[in-house]
């Protein structure tokens, strides 16, 4: 699947053409699926000169409900990209990096802007790879207090089982929540009895929420 602005009149950008023709080595006439990331897609085929033509009707799917959000504390290295990739594949609708008291990573404004742009590109690539019709929102870096005010539950080993009653879950850093963060008035959601790495916890939260929404697991 490739993302385009309008599935009815698909226009491929240079990066997409390079990926299709140079990396995947597709030839003119190869079948494609073109999608806009907003629920609409259509069958198509690759044309000559890096073009694409639809070969069938544009189809659409409603946005899944309830909308699912996973917020994760900033982690170092390429782990944020891994988290965004896997949460996108799982079907999470909104992904929010946030600053925690014990986060090792501290992004200034310029670095945050560059990092978020990269994470959005990762989400777009993962959306195309897993053929999901809705592109997730990757939000700007947030503060935990604002997430809690908006209704986020905190991942905590002493919490209740994950539930769709709380479709927004915030996962803390490697060092865990600080005392001021623990003092915040927010529901607690238990992911597992074990201590998880921050990136593993974020993906676990996404997997549990997505499985509950899909009905592949039953509520506790």
PDB file of C-alpha atoms in Angstrom, residues 102-209:
ATOM      1  CA  UNK A 102      12.819  10.617  35.256  1.00  0.00           C
ATOM      2  CA  UNK A 103      13.200  10.709  31.471  1.00  0.00           C
ATOM      3  CA  UNK A 104      16.856  10.510  30.516  1.00  0.00           C
ATOM      4  CA  UNK A 105      16.148  12.150  27.157  1.00  0.00           C
ATOM      5  CA  UNK A 106      15.648  15.918  27.094  1.00  0.00           C
ATOM      6  CA  UNK A 107      14.750  17.384  23.710  1.00  0.00           C
ATOM      7  CA  UNK A 108      15.021  21.115  23.110  1.00  0.00           C
ATOM      8  CA  UNK A 109      12.477  22.707  20.763  1.00  0.00           C
ATOM      9  CA  UNK A 110      14.569  22.218  17.621  1.00  0.00           C
ATOM     10  CA  UNK A 111      15.413  18.604  18.397  1.00  0.00           C
ATOM     11  CA  UNK A 112      11.804  17.878  19.345  1.00  0.00           C
ATOM     12  CA  UNK A 113      10.537  19.271  16.039  1.00  0.00           C
ATOM     13  CA  UNK A 114      13.008  17.155  14.049  1.00  0.00           C
ATOM     14  CA  UNK A 115      12.267  14.057  16.108  1.00  0.00           C
ATOM     15  CA  UNK A 116       8.490  14.396  15.744  1.00  0.00           C
ATOM     16  CA  UNK A 117       8.847  14.857  11.985  1.00  0.00           C
ATOM     17  CA  UNK A 118      10.852  11.639  11.866  1.00  0.00           C
ATOM     18  CA  UNK A 119       8.308   9.777  14.015  1.00  0.00           C
ATOM     19  CA  UNK A 120       5.498  10.894  11.718  1.00  0.00           C
ATOM     20  CA  UNK A 121       7.434   9.547   8.748  1.00  0.00           C
ATOM     21  CA  UNK A 122       7.872   6.241  10.606  1.00  0.00           C
ATOM     22  CA  UNK A 123       4.122   6.130  11.268  1.00  0.00           C
ATOM     23  CA  UNK A 124       3.358   6.772   7.591  1.00  0.00           C
ATOM     24  CA  UNK A 125       5.728   4.014   6.491  1.00  0.00           C
ATOM     25  CA  UNK A 126       4.287   1.544   9.006  1.00  0.00           C
ATOM     26  CA  UNK A 127       0.738   2.456   7.958  1.00  0.00           C
ATOM     27  CA  UNK A 128       1.562   1.614   4.356  1.00  0.00           C
ATOM     28  CA  UNK A 129       3.394  -1.571   5.313  1.00  0.00           C
ATOM     29  CA  UNK A 130       0.556  -2.993   7.400  1.00  0.00           C
ATOM     30  CA  UNK A 131      -2.255  -1.785   5.096  1.00  0.00           C
ATOM     31  CA  UNK A 132      -4.210   0.070   7.758  1.00  0.00           C
ATOM     32  CA  UNK A 133      -6.655   2.614   6.292  1.00  0.00           C
ATOM     33  CA  UNK A 134      -6.205   5.227   9.018  1.00  0.00           C
ATOM     34  CA  UNK A 135      -2.906   6.985   9.613  1.00  0.00           C
ATOM     35  CA  UNK A 136      -2.319   7.505  13.352  1.00  0.00           C
ATOM     36  CA  UNK A 137      -1.727  10.949  14.776  1.00  0.00           C
ATOM     37  CA  UNK A 138       1.745  11.415  16.231  1.00  0.00           C
ATOM     38  CA  UNK A 139       1.313  14.354  18.585  1.00  0.00           C
ATOM     39  CA  UNK A 140       3.862  16.945  19.599  1.00  0.00           C
ATOM     40  CA  UNK A 141       5.790  16.308  22.810  1.00  0.00           C
ATOM     41  CA  UNK A 142       3.409  16.742  25.755  1.00  0.00           C
ATOM     42  CA  UNK A 143       3.539  17.157  29.515  1.00  0.00           C
ATOM     43  CA  UNK A 144       2.201  14.394  31.752  1.00  0.00           C
ATOM     44  CA  UNK A 145       0.001  16.773  33.714  1.00  0.00           C
ATOM     45  CA  UNK A 146      -1.846  17.807  30.563  1.00  0.00           C
ATOM     46  CA  UNK A 147      -2.378  14.158  29.608  1.00  0.00           C
ATOM     47  CA  UNK A 148      -3.821  13.345  33.025  1.00  0.00           C
ATOM     48  CA  UNK A 149      -6.094  16.391  32.874  1.00  0.00           C
ATOM     49  CA  UNK A 150      -7.354  15.073  29.529  1.00  0.00           C
ATOM     50  CA  UNK A 151      -8.196  11.713  31.130  1.00  0.00           C
ATOM     51  CA  UNK A 152      -5.109   9.536  30.702  1.00  0.00           C
ATOM     52  CA  UNK A 153      -4.616   6.502  32.924  1.00  0.00           C
ATOM     53  CA  UNK A 154      -1.106   5.703  34.193  1.00  0.00           C
ATOM     54  CA  UNK A 155       0.485   2.304  33.614  1.00  0.00           C
ATOM     55  CA  UNK A 156       1.276   0.895  37.067  1.00  0.00           C
ATOM     56  CA  UNK A 157       1.814  -2.631  38.418  1.00  0.00           C
ATOM     57  CA  UNK A 158      -0.609  -1.871  41.260  1.00  0.00           C
ATOM     58  CA  UNK A 159      -3.385  -0.796  38.898  1.00  0.00           C
ATOM     59  CA  UNK A 160      -6.522  -2.412  37.543  1.00  0.00           C
ATOM     60  CA  UNK A 161      -6.578  -4.522  34.351  1.00  0.00           C
ATOM     61  CA  UNK A 162      -6.448  -2.523  31.144  1.00  0.00           C
ATOM     62  CA  UNK A 163      -9.959  -1.534  30.079  1.00  0.00           C
ATOM     63  CA  UNK A 164     -11.575   0.350  27.217  1.00  0.00           C
ATOM     64  CA  UNK A 165     -13.183   2.479  29.923  1.00  0.00           C
ATOM     65  CA  UNK A 166      -9.774   4.188  29.881  1.00  0.00           C
ATOM     66  CA  UNK A 167      -8.666   4.214  26.228  1.00  0.00           C
ATOM     67  CA  UNK A 168      -5.784   6.621  26.910  1.00  0.00           C
ATOM     68  CA  UNK A 169      -2.799   5.103  28.730  1.00  0.00           C
ATOM     69  CA  UNK A 170       0.475   6.826  29.622  1.00  0.00           C
ATOM     70  CA  UNK A 171       3.574   4.662  30.111  1.00  0.00           C
ATOM     71  CA  UNK A 172       6.440   5.956  32.254  1.00  0.00           C
ATOM     72  CA  UNK A 173      10.222   5.942  31.792  1.00  0.00           C
ATOM     73  CA  UNK A 174      12.757   3.270  32.750  1.00  0.00           C
ATOM     74  CA  UNK A 175      13.090   4.726  36.246  1.00  0.00           C
ATOM     75  CA  UNK A 176       9.359   4.617  36.886  1.00  0.00           C
ATOM     76  CA  UNK A 177       7.066   7.395  38.045  1.00  0.00           C
ATOM     77  CA  UNK A 178       8.397  10.031  40.413  1.00  0.00           C
ATOM     78  CA  UNK A 179       6.573  10.739  43.673  1.00  0.00           C
ATOM     79  CA  UNK A 180       4.925  13.903  42.294  1.00  0.00           C
ATOM     80  CA  UNK A 181       3.751  11.920  39.263  1.00  0.00           C
ATOM     81  CA  UNK A 182       2.385   9.173  41.491  1.00  0.00           C
ATOM     82  CA  UNK A 183       0.477  11.835  43.402  1.00  0.00           C
ATOM     83  CA  UNK A 184      -1.484  12.803  40.297  1.00  0.00           C
ATOM     84  CA  UNK A 185      -5.134  11.843  40.442  1.00  0.00           C
ATOM     85  CA  UNK A 186      -5.406   9.401  37.558  1.00  0.00           C
ATOM     86  CA  UNK A 187      -6.624   5.825  37.087  1.00  0.00           C
ATOM     87  CA  UNK A 188      -3.938   3.122  37.237  1.00  0.00           C
ATOM     88  CA  UNK A 189      -3.815   0.393  34.598  1.00  0.00           C
ATOM     89  CA  UNK A 190      -1.788  -2.818  35.103  1.00  0.00           C
ATOM     90  CA  UNK A 191       0.030  -4.145  32.024  1.00  0.00           C
ATOM     91  CA  UNK A 192       1.807  -7.116  33.624  1.00  0.00           C
ATOM     92  CA  UNK A 193       3.226  -8.276  36.939  1.00  0.00           C
ATOM     93  CA  UNK A 194       6.774  -7.900  35.593  1.00  0.00           C
ATOM     94  CA  UNK A 195       9.056  -4.904  35.294  1.00  0.00           C
ATOM     95  CA  UNK A 196       9.178  -3.959  31.600  1.00  0.00           C
ATOM     96  CA  UNK A 197      11.500  -1.784  29.607  1.00  0.00           C
ATOM     97  CA  UNK A 198       9.837   1.508  28.744  1.00  0.00           C
ATOM     98  CA  UNK A 199       9.495   0.686  25.043  1.00  0.00           C
ATOM     99  CA  UNK A 200       8.171  -2.808  25.821  1.00  0.00           C
ATOM    100  CA  UNK A 201       5.580  -1.350  28.186  1.00  0.00           C
ATOM    101  CA  UNK A 202       4.362   1.106  25.553  1.00  0.00           C
ATOM    102  CA  UNK A 203       3.922  -1.631  22.956  1.00  0.00           C
ATOM    103  CA  UNK A 204       2.248  -3.886  25.542  1.00  0.00           C
ATOM    104  CA  UNK A 205      -0.246  -1.154  26.395  1.00  0.00           C
ATOM    105  CA  UNK A 206      -1.032  -0.756  22.711  1.00  0.00           C
ATOM    106  CA  UNK A 207      -1.433  -4.493  22.172  1.00  0.00           C
ATOM    107  CA  UNK A 208      -3.819  -4.876  25.112  1.00  0.00           C
ATOM    108  CA  UNK A 209      -5.969  -1.918  24.105  1.00  0.00           C
TER     109      UNK A 209
END
